[in-house]
XYZ file of C-alpha atoms in Angstrom:
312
model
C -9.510 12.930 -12.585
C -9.732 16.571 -12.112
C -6.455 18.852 -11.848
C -6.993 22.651 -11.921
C -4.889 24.479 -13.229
C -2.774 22.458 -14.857
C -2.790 22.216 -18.937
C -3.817 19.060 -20.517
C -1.229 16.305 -20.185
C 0.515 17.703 -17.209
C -0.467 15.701 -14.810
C 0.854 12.331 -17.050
C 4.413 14.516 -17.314
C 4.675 14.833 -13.212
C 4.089 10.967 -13.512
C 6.897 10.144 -16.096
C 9.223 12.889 -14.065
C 8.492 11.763 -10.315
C 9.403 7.814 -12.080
C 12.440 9.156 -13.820
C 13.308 10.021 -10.254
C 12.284 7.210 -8.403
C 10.112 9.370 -6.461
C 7.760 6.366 -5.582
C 5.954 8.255 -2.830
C 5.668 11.123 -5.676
C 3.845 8.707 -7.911
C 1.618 6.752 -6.030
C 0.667 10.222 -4.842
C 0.089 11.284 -8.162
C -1.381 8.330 -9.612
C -4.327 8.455 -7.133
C -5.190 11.591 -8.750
C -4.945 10.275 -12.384
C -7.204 6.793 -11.610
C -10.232 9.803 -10.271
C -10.055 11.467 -13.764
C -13.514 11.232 -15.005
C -13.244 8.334 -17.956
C -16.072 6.347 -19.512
C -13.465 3.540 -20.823
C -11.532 3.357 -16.975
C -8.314 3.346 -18.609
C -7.251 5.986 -16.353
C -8.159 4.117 -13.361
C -6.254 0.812 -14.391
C -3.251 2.756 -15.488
C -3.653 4.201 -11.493
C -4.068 1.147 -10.358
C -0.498 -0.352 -11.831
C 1.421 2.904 -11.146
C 0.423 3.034 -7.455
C 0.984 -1.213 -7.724
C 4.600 -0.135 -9.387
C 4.806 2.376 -6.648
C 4.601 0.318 -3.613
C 6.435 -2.745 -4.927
C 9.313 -0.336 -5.529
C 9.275 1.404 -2.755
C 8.963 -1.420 -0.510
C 11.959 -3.119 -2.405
C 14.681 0.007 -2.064
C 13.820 -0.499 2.051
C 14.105 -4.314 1.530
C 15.511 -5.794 -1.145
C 14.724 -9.272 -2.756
C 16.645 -11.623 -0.479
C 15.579 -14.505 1.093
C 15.788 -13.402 4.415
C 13.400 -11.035 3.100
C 10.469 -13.126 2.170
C 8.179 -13.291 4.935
C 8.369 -9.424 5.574
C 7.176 -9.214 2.314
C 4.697 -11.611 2.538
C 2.847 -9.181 4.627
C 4.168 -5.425 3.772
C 3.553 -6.413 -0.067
C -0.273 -7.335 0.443
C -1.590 -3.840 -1.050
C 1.006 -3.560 -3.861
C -0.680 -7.145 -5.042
C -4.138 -5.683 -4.970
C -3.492 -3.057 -6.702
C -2.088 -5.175 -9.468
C -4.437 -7.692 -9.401
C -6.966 -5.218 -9.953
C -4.827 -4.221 -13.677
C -4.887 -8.166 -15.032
C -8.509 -8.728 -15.435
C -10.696 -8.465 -19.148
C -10.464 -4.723 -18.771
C -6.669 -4.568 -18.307
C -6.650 -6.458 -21.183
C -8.818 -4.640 -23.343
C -6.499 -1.341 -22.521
C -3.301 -3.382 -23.018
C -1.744 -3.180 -19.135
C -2.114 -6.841 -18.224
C 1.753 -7.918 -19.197
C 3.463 -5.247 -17.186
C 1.459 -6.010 -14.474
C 1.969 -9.590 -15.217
C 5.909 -8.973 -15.017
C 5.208 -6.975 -11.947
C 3.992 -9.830 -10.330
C 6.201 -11.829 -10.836
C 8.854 -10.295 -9.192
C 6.264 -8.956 -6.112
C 6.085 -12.711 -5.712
C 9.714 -13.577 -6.258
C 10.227 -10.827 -3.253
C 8.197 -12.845 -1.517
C 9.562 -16.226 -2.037
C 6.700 -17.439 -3.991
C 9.372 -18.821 -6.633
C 7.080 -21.224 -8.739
C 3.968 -18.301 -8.787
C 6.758 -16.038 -10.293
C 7.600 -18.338 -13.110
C 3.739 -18.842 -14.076
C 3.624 -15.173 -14.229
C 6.946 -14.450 -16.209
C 5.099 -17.808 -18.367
C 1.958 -15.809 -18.782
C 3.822 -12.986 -20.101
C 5.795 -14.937 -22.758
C 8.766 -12.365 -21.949
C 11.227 -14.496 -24.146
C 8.542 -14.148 -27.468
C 8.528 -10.292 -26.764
C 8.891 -8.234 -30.032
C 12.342 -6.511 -30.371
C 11.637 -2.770 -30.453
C 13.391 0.302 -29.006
C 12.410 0.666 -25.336
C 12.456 3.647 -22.844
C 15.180 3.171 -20.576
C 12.181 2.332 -17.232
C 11.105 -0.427 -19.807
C 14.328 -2.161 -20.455
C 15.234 -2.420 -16.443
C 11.937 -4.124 -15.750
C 12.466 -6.817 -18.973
C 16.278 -6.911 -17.382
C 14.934 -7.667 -13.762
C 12.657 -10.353 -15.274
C 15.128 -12.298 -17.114
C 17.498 -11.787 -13.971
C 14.984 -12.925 -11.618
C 13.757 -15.713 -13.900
C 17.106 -17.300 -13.920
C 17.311 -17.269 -10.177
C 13.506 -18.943 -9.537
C 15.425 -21.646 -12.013
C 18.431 -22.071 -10.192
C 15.849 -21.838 -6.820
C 13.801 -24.497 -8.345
C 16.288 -27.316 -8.857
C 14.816 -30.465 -11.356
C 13.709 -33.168 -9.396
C 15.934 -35.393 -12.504
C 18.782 -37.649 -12.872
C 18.756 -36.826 -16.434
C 22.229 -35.203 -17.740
C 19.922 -33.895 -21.004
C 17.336 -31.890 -18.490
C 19.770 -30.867 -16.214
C 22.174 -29.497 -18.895
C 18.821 -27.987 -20.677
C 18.030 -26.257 -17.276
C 21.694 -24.993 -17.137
C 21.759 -23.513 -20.600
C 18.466 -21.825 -19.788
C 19.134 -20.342 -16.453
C 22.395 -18.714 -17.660
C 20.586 -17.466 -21.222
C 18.191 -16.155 -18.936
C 21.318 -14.062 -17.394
C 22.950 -12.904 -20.653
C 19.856 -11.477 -21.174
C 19.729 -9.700 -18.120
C 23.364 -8.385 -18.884
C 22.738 -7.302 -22.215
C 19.474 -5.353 -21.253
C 20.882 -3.827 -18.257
C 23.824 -2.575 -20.306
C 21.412 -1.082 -22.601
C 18.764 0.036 -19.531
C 22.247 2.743 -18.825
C 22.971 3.243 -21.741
C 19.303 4.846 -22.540
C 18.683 5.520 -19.420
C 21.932 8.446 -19.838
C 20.319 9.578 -23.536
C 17.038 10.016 -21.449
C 19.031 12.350 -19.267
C 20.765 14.168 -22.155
C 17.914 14.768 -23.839
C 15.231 15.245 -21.669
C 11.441 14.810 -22.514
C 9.640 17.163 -24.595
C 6.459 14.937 -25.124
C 4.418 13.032 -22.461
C 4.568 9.145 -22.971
C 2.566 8.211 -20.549
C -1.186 6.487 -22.019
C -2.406 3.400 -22.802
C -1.302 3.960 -26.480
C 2.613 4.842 -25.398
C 3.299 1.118 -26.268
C 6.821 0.127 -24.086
C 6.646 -4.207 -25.367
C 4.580 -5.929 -28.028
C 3.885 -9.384 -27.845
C 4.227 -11.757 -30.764
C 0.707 -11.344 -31.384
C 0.908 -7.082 -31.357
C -1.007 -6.598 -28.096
C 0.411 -3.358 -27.097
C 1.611 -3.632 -23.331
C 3.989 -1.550 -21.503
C 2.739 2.126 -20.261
C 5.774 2.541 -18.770
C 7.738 5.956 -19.764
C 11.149 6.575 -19.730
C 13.128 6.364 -16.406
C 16.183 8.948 -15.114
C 16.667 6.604 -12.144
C 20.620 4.909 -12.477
C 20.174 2.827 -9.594
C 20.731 -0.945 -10.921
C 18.958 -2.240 -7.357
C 20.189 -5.705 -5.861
C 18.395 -7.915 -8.718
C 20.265 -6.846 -11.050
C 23.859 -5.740 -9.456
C 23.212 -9.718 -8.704
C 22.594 -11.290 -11.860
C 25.297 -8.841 -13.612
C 28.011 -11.659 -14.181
C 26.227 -14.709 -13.587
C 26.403 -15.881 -16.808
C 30.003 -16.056 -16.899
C 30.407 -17.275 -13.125
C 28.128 -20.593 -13.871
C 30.295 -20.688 -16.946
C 33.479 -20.885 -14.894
C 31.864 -23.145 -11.955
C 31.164 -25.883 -14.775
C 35.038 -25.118 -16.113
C 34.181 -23.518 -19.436
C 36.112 -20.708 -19.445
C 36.416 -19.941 -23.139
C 32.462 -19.161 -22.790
C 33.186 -16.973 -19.661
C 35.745 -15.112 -21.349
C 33.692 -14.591 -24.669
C 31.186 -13.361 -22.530
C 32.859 -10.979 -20.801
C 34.135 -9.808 -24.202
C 30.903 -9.066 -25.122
C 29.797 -7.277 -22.442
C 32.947 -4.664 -22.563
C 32.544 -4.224 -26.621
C 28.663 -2.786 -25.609
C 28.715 1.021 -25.964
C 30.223 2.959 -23.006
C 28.338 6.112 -21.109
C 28.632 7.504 -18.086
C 26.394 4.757 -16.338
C 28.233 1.917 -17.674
C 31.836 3.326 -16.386
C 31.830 1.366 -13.115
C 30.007 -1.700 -14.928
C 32.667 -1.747 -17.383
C 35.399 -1.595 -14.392
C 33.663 -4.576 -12.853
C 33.660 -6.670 -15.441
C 37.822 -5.801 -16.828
C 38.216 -6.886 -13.115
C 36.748 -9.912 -13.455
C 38.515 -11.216 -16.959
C 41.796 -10.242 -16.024
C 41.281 -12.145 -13.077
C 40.369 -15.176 -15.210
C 42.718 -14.489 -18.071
C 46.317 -14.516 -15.319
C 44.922 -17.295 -13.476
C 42.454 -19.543 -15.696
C 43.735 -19.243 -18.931
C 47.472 -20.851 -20.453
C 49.110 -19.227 -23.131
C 48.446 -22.062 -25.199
C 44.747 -21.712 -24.468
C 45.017 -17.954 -24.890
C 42.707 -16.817 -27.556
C 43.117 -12.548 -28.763
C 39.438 -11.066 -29.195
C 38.010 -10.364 -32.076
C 37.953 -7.120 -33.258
C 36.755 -7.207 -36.562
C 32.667 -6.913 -35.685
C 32.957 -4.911 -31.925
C 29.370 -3.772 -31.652
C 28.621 -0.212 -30.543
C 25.560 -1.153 -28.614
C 24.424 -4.057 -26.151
C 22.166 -6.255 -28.569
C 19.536 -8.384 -25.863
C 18.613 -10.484 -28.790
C 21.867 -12.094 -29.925
């Protein structure tokens, strides 16, 4: 695209700054401009493509979040956000390394729309769980935390059609990993997502080479720059303390408990303040009225980490 005026790289800075802000009208404004850039590999175009996708999924979803009362007004108001992605998982989208966002996008466009098994093939297709551990920008870790949140609730959705206590229990242990993963990446989404703020941005991130996820395999993936945007949304404010609720519903409440442990010892910021409130709340809650003091177990203090660890 052509943007007089402006010095090289500008234009991909008002991207990353408009997303920091959640400024989706900003960005699907501005990504029409990038996808014109003239470009004899089209990378500009796909990356337009999934940022004006991004744009209208998001923007749709602030209006109307992800509930299930929901679904068929997104059935239809979600019909050019798809396009647009579909357009960025093709051989070319490969090529250029955008197919998993948008794979991850689509998953939760159709979990918005109540298309619960289609999200699962798409969070499948995207082998989120065999992702490489690397540092993330803070817009990166709150889409791998919405996946893992919303991948646990297509499970839970999704009963087994089983009598078998092995299945069942496997599908248990799965949806609530599924949240503890969630938790631990939307504790460290804030916490990044506050350094982002301190520190500002002094170099554009925003190409098909800024690499946000690696698969196993090193494809590079994510063109998503860093976000200034604290809002958790209703996915995750959800799937927060799932993991320990299921915990507690199937009466083990030494694995709630050490759970909510864990999430407190995660480094504190700003963001994390009212988080951190939530979840005291909840384990002095369970601690006065679910624990004995014979059952009554002190925490650990000897290896408190500093820093939410999604991996663990």
């Amino acid at each position: 695209m052509s943007y007089r005026g402006k010095r090289q790289g500008a234009l991909e800075t008002d991207i990353e700054k408009a997303r920091e802000e959640g400024n989706w009208k900003r960005v699907i404004e501005l990504a029409n401009q990038l996808k014109e850039r003239p470009d004899t590999a089209r990378q500009y175009e796909t990356l337009g493509w999934f940022l004006i996708g991004e744009g209208k999924l998001e923007e749709y979803l602030e209006e109307f979040p992800a509930k299930e009362e929901n679904c068929r007004e997104a059935r239809n108001k979600l019909k050019d956000a798809k396009q647009c992605l579909d357009r960025t998982i093709g051989e070319e989208a490969k090529r250029l390394g955008v197919h998993l966002d948008s794979w991850i996008l689509l998953a939760k466009l159709h979990f918005a729309m109540g298309n619960y098994s289609e999200s699962l093939k798409y969070y499948e297709k995207a082998q989120i769980e065999s992702l490489e551990e690397k540092h993330l920008p803070a817009r990166s870790l709150k889409i791998m935390a919405e996946a893992f949140a919303i991948k646990g609730q297509c499970y839970e959705k999704l009963p087994l059609q089983t009598t078998s206590k092995h299945k069942l229990l496997d599908r248990e242990n799965k949806v609530i990993r599924c949240y503890e993963l969630a938790g631990d990446l939307t504790l460290l989404y804030l916490q990044e997502a506050d350094r982002a703020s301190r520190r500002g941005h002094t170099q554009s991130t925003l190409s098909m080479a800024s690499v946000g996820t690696t698969s196993g395999t090193g494809t590079s993936s994510s063109p998503v720059p860093p976000a200034h945007e604290h809002k958790l949304g209703h996915i995750l404010e959800t799937a927060l303390l799932k993991a320990p609720q299921l915990n507690l519903r199937a009466g083990r409440v030494d694995k709630a408990v050490a759970r909510f442990r864990s999430m407190l010892s995660a480094e504190e910021t700003r963001s994390t303040s009212g988080v951190r409130l939530g979840v005291a709340k909840q384990l002095a809650e369970v601690l006065l009225h679910g624990v004995s003091d014979s059952q009554y177990r002190a925490p650990d203090l000897g290896d408190s980490p500093r820093r939410a660890n999604s991996r663990q």
